[in-house]
Coordinates of C-alpha atoms in Angstrom, one line a residue:
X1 CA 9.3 -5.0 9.8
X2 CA 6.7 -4.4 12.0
X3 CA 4.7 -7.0 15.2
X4 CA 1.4 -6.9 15.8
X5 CA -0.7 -8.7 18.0
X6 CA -4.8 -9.1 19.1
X7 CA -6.2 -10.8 21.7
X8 CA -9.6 -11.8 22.6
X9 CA -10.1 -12.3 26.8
X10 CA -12.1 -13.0 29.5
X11 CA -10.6 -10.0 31.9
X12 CA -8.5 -7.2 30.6
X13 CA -6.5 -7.3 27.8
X14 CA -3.8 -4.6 28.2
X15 CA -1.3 -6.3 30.2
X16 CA -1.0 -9.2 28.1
X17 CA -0.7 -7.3 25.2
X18 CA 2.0 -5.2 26.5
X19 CA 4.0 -8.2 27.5
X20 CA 3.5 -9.6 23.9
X21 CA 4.7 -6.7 22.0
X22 CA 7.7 -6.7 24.5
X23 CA 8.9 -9.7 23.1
X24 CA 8.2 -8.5 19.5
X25 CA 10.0 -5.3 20.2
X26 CA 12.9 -6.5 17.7
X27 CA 10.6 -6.2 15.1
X28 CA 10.4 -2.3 15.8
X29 CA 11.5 0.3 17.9
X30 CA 10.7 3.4 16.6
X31 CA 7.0 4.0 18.1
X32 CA 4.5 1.4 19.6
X33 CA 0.8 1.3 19.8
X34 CA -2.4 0.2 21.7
X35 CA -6.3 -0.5 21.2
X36 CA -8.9 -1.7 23.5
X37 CA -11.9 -1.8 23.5
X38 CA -15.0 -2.0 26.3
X39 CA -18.5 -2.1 25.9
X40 CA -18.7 0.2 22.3
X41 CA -15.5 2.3 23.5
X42 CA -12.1 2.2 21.8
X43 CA -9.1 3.1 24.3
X44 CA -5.7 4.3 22.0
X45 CA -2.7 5.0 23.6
X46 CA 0.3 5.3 20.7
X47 CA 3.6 7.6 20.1
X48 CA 7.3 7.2 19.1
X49 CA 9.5 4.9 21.7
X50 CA 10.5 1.5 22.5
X51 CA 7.0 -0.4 24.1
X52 CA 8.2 0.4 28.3
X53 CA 8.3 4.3 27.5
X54 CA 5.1 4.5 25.1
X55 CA 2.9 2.6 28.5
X56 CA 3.2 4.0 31.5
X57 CA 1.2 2.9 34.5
X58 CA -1.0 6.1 33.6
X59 CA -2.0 4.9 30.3
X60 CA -2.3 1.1 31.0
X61 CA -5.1 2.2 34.2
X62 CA -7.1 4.0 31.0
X63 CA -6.8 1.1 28.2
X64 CA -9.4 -1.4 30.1
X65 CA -11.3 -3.2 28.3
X66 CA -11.2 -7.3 27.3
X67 CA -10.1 -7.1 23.5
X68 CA -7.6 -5.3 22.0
X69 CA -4.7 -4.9 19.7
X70 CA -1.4 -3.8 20.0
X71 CA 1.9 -3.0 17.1
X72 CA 5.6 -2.3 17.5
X73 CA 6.9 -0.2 14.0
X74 CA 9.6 0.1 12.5
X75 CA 9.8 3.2 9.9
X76 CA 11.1 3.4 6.6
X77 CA 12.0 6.8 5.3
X78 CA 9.9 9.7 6.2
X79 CA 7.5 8.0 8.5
X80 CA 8.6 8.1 12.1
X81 CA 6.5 10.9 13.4
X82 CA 4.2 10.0 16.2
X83 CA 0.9 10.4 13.9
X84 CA 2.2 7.5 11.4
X85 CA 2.0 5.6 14.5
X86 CA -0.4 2.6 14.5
X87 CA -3.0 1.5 15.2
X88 CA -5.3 4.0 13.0
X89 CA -8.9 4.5 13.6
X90 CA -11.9 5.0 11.9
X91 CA -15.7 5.8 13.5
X92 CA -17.4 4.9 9.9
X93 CA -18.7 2.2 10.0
X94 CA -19.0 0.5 13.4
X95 CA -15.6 2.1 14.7
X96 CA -12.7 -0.3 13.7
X97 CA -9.2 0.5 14.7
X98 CA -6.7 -1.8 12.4
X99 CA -2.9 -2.5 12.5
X100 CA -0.7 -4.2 10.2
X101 CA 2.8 -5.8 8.8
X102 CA 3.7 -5.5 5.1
X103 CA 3.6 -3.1 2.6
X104 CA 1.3 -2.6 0.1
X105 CA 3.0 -2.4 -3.4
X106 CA -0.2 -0.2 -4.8
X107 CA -0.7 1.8 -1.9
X108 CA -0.5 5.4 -3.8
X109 CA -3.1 3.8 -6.3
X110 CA -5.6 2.8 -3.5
X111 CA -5.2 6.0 -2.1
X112 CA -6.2 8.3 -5.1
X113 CA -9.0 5.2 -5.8
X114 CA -10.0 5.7 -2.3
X115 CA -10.7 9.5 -2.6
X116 CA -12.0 9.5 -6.1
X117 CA -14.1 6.3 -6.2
X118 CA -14.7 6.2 -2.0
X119 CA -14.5 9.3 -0.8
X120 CA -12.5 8.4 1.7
X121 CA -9.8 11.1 2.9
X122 CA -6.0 9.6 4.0
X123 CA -4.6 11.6 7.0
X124 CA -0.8 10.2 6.8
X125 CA 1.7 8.4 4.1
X126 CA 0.9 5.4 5.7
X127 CA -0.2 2.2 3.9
X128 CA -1.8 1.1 6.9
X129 CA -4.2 4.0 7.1
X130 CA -5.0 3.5 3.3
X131 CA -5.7 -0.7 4.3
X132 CA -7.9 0.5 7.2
X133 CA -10.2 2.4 4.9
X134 CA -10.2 -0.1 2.3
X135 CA -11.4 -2.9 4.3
X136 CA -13.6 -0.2 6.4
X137 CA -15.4 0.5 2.8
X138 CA -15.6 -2.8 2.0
X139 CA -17.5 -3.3 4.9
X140 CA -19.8 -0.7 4.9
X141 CA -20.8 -2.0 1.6
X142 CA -22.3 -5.0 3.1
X143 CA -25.0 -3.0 4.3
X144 CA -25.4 -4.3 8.1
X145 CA -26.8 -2.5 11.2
X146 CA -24.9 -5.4 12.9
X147 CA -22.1 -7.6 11.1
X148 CA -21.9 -11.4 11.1
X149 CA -18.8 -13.0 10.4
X150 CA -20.2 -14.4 6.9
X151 CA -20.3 -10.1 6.6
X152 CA -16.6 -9.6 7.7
X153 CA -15.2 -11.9 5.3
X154 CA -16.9 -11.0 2.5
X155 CA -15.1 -7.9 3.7
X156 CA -11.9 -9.2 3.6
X157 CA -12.4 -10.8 0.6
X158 CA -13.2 -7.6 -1.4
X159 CA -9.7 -6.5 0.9
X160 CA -7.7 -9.1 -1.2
X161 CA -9.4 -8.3 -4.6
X162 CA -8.2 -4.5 -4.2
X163 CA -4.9 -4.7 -2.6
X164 CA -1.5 -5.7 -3.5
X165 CA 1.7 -6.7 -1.5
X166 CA 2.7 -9.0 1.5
X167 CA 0.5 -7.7 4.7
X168 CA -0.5 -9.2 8.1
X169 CA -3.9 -7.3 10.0
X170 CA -4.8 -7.1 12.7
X171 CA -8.3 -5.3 13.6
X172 CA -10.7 -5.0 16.2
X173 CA -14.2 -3.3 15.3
X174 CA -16.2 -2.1 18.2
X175 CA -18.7 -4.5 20.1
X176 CA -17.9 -7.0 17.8
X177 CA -14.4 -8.8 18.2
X178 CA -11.0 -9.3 16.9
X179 CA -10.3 -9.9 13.2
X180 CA -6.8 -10.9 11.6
X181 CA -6.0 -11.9 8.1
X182 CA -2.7 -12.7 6.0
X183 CA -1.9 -11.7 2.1
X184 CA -2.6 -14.3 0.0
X185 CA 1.3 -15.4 -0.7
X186 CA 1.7 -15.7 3.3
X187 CA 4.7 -13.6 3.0
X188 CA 4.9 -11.8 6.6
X189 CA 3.7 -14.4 9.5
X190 CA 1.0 -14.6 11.6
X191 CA 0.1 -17.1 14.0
X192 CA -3.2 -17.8 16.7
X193 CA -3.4 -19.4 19.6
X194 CA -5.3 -20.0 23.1
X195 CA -5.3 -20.6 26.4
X196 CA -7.4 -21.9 29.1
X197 CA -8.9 -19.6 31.7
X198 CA -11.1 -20.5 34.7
X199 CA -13.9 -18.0 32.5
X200 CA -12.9 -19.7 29.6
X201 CA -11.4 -19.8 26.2
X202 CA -9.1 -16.7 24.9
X203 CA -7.4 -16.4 21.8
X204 CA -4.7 -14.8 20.5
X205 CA -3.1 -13.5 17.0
X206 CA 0.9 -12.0 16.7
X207 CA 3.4 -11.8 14.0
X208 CA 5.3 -14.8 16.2
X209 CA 4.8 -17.9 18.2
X210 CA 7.0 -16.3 21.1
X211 CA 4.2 -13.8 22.0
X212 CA 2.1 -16.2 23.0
X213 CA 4.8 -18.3 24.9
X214 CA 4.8 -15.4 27.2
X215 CA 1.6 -15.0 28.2
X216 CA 1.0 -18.8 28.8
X217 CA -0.6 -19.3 25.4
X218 CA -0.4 -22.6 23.3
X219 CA 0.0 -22.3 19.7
X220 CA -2.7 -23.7 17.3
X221 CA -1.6 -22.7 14.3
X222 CA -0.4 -20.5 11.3
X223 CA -3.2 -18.2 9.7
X224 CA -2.8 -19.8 6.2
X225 CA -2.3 -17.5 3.4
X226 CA -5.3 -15.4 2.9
X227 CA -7.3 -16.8 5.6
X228 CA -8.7 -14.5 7.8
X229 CA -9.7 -15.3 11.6
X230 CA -12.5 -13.5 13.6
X231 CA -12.8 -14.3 17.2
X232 CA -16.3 -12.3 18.5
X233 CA -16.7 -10.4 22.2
X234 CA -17.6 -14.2 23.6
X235 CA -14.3 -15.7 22.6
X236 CA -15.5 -18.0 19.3
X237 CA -13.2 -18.2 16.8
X238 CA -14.6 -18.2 12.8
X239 CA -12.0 -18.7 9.7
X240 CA -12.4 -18.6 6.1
X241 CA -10.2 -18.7 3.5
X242 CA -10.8 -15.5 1.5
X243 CA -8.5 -15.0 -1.7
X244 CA -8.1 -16.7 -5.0
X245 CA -5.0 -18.2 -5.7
X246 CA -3.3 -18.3 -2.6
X247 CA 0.2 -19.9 -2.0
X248 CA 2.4 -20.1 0.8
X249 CA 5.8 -18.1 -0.4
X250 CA 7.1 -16.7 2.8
X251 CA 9.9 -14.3 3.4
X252 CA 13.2 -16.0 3.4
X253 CA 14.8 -13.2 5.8
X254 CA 12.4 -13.8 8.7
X255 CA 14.5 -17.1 9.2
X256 CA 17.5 -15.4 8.2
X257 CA 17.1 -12.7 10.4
X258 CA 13.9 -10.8 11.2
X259 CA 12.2 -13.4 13.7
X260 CA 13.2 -14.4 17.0
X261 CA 15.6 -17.6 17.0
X262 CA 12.5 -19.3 20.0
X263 CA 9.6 -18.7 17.5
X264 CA 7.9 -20.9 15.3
X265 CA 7.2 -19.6 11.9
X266 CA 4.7 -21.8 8.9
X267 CA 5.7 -24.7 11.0
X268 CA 9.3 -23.6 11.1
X269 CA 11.7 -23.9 14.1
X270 CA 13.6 -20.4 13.6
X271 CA 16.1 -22.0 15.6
X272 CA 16.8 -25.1 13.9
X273 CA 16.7 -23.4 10.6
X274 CA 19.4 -21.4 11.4
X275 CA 21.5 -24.6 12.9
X276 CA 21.2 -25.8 9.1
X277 CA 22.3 -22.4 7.9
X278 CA 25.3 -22.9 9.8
X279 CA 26.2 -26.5 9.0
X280 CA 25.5 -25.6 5.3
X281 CA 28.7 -22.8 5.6
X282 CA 30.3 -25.6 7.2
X283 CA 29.8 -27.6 4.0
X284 CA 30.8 -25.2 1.6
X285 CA 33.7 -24.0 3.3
X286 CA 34.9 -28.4 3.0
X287 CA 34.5 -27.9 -0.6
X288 CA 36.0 -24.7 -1.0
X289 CA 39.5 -25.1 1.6
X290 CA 39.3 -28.6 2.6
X291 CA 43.1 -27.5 3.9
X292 CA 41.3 -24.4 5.7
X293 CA 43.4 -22.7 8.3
X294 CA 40.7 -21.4 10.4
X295 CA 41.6 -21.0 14.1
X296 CA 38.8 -19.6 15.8
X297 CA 34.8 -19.1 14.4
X298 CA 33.4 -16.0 15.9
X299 CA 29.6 -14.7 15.6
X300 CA 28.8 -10.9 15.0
X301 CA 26.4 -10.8 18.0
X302 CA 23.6 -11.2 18.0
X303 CA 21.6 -13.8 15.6
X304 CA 24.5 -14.7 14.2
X305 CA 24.9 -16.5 16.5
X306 CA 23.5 -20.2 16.0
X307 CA 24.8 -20.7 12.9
X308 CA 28.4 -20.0 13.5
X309 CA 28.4 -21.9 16.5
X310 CA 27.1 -24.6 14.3
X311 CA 29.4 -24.0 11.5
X312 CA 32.4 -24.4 14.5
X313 CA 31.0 -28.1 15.4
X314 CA 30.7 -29.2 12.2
X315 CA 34.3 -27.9 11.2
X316 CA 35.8 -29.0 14.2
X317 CA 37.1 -25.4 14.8
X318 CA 37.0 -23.6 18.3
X319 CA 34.0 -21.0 18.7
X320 CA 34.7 -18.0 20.5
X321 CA 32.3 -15.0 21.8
X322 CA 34.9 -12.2 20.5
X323 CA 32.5 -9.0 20.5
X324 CA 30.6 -7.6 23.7
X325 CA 27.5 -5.4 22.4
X326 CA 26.9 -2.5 24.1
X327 CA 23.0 -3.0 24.2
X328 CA 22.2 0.6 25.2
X329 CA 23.4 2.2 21.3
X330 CA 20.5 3.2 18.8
X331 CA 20.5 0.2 16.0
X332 CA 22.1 1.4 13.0
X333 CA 19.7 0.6 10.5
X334 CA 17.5 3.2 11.6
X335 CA 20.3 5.9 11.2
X336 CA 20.1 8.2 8.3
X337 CA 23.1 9.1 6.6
X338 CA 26.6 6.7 6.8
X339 CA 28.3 9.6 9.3
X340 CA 25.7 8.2 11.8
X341 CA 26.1 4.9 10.8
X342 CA 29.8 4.9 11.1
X343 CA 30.0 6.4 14.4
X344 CA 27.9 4.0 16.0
X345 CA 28.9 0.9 15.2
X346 CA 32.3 1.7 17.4
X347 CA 30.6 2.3 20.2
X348 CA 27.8 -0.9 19.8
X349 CA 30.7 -3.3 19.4
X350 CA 34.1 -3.9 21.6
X351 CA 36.0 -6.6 20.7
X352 CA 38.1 -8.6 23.2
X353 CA 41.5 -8.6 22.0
X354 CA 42.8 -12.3 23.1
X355 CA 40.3 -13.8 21.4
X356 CA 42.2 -12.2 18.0
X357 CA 45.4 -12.4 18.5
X358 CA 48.3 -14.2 16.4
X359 CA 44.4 -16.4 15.1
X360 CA 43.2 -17.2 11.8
X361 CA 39.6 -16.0 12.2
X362 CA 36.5 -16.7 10.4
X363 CA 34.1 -13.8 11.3
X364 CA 30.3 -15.1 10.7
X365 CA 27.3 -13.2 10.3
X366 CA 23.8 -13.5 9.2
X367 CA 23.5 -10.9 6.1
X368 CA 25.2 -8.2 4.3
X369 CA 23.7 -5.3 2.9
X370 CA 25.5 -1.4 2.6
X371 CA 29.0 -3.3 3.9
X372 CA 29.9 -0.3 5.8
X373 CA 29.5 -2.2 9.7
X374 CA 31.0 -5.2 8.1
X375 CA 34.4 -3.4 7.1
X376 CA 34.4 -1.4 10.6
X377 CA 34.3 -5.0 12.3
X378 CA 37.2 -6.9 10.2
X379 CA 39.1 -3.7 10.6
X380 CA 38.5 -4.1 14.9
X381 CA 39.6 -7.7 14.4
X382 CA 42.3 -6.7 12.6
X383 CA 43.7 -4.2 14.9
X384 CA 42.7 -6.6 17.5
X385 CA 46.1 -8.4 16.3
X386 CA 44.3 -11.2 14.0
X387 CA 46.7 -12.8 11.1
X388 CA 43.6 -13.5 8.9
X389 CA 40.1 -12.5 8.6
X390 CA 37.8 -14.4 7.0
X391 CA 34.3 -13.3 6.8
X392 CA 30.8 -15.4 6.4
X393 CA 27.4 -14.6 5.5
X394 CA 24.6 -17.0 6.4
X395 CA 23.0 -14.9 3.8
X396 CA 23.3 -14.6 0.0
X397 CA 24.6 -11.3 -1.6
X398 CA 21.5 -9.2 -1.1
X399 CA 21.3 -7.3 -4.6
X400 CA 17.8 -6.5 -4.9
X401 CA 15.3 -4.0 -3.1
X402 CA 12.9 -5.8 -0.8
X403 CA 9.0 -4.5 -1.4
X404 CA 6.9 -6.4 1.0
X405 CA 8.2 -4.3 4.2
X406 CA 11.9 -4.3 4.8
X407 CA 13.5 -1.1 4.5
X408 CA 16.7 -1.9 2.6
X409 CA 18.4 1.0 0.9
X410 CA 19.0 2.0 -3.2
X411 CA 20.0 -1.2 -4.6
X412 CA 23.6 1.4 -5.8
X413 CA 24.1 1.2 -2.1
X414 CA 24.5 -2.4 -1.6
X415 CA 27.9 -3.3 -1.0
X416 CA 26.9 -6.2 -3.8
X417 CA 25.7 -4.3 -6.4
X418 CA 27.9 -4.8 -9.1
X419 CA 30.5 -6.4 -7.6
X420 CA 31.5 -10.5 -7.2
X421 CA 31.6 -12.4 -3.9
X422 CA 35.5 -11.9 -4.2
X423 CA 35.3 -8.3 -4.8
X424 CA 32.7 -7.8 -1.7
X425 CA 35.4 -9.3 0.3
X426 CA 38.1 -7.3 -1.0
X427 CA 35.8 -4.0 -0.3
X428 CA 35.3 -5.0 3.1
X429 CA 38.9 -5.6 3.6
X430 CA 38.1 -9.7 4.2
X431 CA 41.0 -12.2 2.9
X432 CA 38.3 -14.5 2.0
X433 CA 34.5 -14.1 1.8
X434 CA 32.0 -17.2 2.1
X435 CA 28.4 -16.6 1.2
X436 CA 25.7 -19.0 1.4
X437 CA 24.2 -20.1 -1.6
X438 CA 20.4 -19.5 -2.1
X439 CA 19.3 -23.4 -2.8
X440 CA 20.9 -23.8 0.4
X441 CA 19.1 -21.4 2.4
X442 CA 15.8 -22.4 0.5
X443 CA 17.1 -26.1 1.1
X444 CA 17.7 -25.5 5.1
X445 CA 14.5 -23.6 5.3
X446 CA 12.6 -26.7 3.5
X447 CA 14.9 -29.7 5.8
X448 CA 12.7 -28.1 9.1
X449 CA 9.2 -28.9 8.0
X450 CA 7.7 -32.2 6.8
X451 CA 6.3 -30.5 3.5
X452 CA 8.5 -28.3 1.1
X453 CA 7.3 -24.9 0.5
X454 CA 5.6 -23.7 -2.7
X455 CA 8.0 -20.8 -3.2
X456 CA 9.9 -18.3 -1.2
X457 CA 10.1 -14.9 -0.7
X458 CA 13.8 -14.2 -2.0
X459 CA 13.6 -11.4 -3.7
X460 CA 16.2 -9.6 -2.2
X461 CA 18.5 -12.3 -3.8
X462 CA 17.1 -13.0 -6.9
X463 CA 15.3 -9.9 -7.6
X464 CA 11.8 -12.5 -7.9
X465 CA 9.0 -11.2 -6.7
X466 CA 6.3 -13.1 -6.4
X467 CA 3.6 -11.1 -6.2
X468 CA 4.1 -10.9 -10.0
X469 CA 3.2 -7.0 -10.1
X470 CA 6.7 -5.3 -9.5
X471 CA 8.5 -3.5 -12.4
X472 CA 11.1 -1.5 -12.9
X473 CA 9.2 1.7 -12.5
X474 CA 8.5 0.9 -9.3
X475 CA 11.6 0.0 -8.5
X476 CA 12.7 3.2 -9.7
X477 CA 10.4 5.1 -7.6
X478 CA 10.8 3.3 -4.7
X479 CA 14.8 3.9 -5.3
X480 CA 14.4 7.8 -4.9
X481 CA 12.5 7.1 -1.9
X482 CA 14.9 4.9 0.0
X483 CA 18.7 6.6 -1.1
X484 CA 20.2 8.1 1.7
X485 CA 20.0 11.9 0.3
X486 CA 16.1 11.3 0.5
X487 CA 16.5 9.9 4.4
X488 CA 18.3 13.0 4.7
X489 CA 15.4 14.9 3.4
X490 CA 12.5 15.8 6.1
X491 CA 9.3 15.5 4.1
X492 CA 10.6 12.4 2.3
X493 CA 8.1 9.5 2.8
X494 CA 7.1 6.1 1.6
X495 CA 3.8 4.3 1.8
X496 CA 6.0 1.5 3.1
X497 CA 5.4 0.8 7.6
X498 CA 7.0 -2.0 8.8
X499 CA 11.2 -2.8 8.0
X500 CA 13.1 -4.9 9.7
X501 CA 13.9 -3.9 13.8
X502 CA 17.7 -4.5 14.3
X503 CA 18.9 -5.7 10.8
X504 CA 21.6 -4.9 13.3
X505 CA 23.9 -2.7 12.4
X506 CA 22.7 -3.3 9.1
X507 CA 22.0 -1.2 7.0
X508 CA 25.6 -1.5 6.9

């Protein structure tokens, strides 16, 4: 997963943008990035590192200017060297410097079509660089010494027509203004909003609601599937909706996972969803072991968190903070190999013993993917002196790759690939193992908002895909990109930028 944010204001832009992709720094860690723009200058300032050591006071005193964008990434295999860092650049035409969320699913096809038919070269194995050039082409081919916005969504609309896979953009083209769009299934979020200035109106666009709660912005709204926004040098704000077809299918693990529990996402409290998530494990576990013997309920920090203490209430059981997280460890997901893997999970996670011992205890996290932290943890509660454990997932089994931007590993590495709920407890060395069940996730997703969603995004549960254009040789190619021998392998590299920032401990 990657967060991205622009911003259109009436005094300089960099600060606020650094604050924003602060609090979007869980959806990336591995390298961060900056564009602003003054007069018909761009300003870049991008390399590997959390968003505090990429901007020191030295850069932010060069990035002046009123407009800008800014992006967090996180890497999938192959990609973390400071040049696959966004956001990319082109001078041709205008100057337009672009960042983005997603994936694009025909990203090797668009760049061979993009050399052959455009003539375009692609510097990096980054599906980013490839959607910059697209949409610059597409552009160009409107023929304009100086772009209106009726211009830059026709753009955008030749953008949809051409590319393939969940994405959210953010641009800024030079003397011009901000533009941002969303894939036409709205499956990675984007939001805008404003906030009033003694100069005026500014407006903002992020992946989430909580980067503009920090700067003092108010939130307007969603971008709706395949709507793009353009707000000009002056601060005015155009939309248009610019794809056929469009439906709102977003990703079910944002709310699972990915997003912040204090953001808003398509009119979703992240929060509250994940309440419901909890009082549906409540629920099952009733009609599973009414006669339960759970003593204790404790979360696998962090965003675990709401749900078990949710599931606790509604089961009448004690919740108990049982692991301290060493918050200074490298997240796991981004490790390659399971060596590394194993290793660090010891030293993220401390358990403290009285809160184990001589109990019954029902361990509760939000997914499961490789299994590997998950086994390391029952084990500490185990040694901790626990009688039982019992383990949770607010989660289904994730069986399938995920396309659209999270990095999960070979499907063969999934601790649920082939195996049954009660065999994935027995590998991880549980003595019972409660998933949730996917109508209910769909179901608590859908009890937060006042309309039901179209579809989801669920394909890493269900193996649907709803961009309709996935097969299996895809999946195969994608499999010998993501196994761990190919992390392992230096040149290894997939089109893929953006995968989820913490997963944490996950890929497990």
């Amino acid at each position: 997963m990657c967060g991205i944010v622009g911003l259109v204001a009436k005094s300089y832009v960099n600060q606020t943008i650094f604050d924003a992709l602060t609090v979007l720094q869980h959806r990336g860690q591995d390298a961060a990035g900056m564009v602003t723009c003054e007069g018909n200058r761009f300003f870049l300032r991008k390399d590997n590192g959390l968003v505090n050591e990429v901007f020191r006071t030295r850069h932010m005193k060069r990035l002046t200017g009123n407009v800008g964008i800014g992006h967090v990434r996180y890497p999938t295999a192959g990609s973390s060297s400071a040049a696959e860092a966004q956001p990319f650049y082109v001078n041709s035409p205008y100057g337009i410097a672009l960042a983005h969320n997603g994936n694009l699913t025909n990203a090797e096809d668009l760049a061979d079509e993009m050399f052959r038919a455009d003539l375009r070269h692609i510097n990096t194995t980054s599906d980013s660089e490839v959607l910059l050039n697209v949409f610059a082409h597409e552009l160009q081919a409107q023929g304009k010494l100086k772009p209106e916005p009726d211009d830059i969504f026709a753009a955008v609309s030749a953008v949809h027509k051409r590319v393939k896979g969940g994405y959210a953009v953010v641009a800024v083209i030079t003397g011009y203004g901000v533009l941002a769009f969303r894939d036409p299934n709205g499956i990675r979020p984007l939001v805008y909003g404003t906030r009033s200035t003694p100069a005026g109106e500014e407006c903002m666009v992020a992946s989430e609601s909580v980067a503009l709660d920090i700067s003092g912005f108010s939130l307007v709204r969603d971008i709706e599937p395949g709507e793009a926004i353009f707000i000009d040098m002056e601060g005015n704000v155009f939309t248009r909706q610019c794809a056929e077809n469009t439906k709102l299918a977003p990703c079910l693990f944002e709310y699972v996972y990915l997003a912040r529990p204090d953001s808003i996402i398509d009119d979703v409290n992240v929060h509250t969803a994940r309440m419901q998530m909890g009082i549906k494990l409540a629920e099952k576990v009733m009609k599973e072991r009414p006669e339960h013997d759970i003593d204790v309920i404790i979360p696998i920090p962090d965003t675990s968190r709401t749900s078990a203490l949710e599931m606790a209430k509604h089961l009448n059981v004690t919740f108990r903070e049982g692991f301290i997280k060493n918050r200074y460890i490298g997240r796991t997901f981004i490790m390659p190999g399971q060596t590394q893997r194993k290793k660090s999970v010891r030293r993220k996670l401390n358990p403290i013993e009285m809160e184990f011992k001589d109990k019954v205890v029902m361990l509760v996290d939000d997914s499961i993917v490789r299994g590997t932290t998950s086994k390391q943890i029952v084990q500490m509660a185990r040694d901790a002196g626990a009688r039982k454990v019992y383990f949770a997932s607010a989660a289904p089994p994730v069986r399938y790759p995920n396309v659209y931007g999270i990095d999960m590993p070979s499907p063969e590495e999934f601790i649920a690939h082939n195996r049954t709920e009660d065999e994935i407890g027995e590998a991880i060395g549980a003595d019972w193992m409660l998933y949730q069940d996917l109508e209910d996730l769909k179901e608590t997703v859908n009890s937060c908002v006042n309309h039901r969603f179209a579809d989801f995004d669920s394909s890493v549960f269900d193996g649907y895909y709803v961009t309709g254009d996935i097969d299996a040789d895809y999946l195969a190619r994608l499999d010998q990109k993501r196994n761990d021998a190919a992390k392992l392998t230096p040149d290894s590299a997939d089109t893929e930028d953006g995968a989820p920032a913490d997963l944490h401990n996950k890929i497990q």
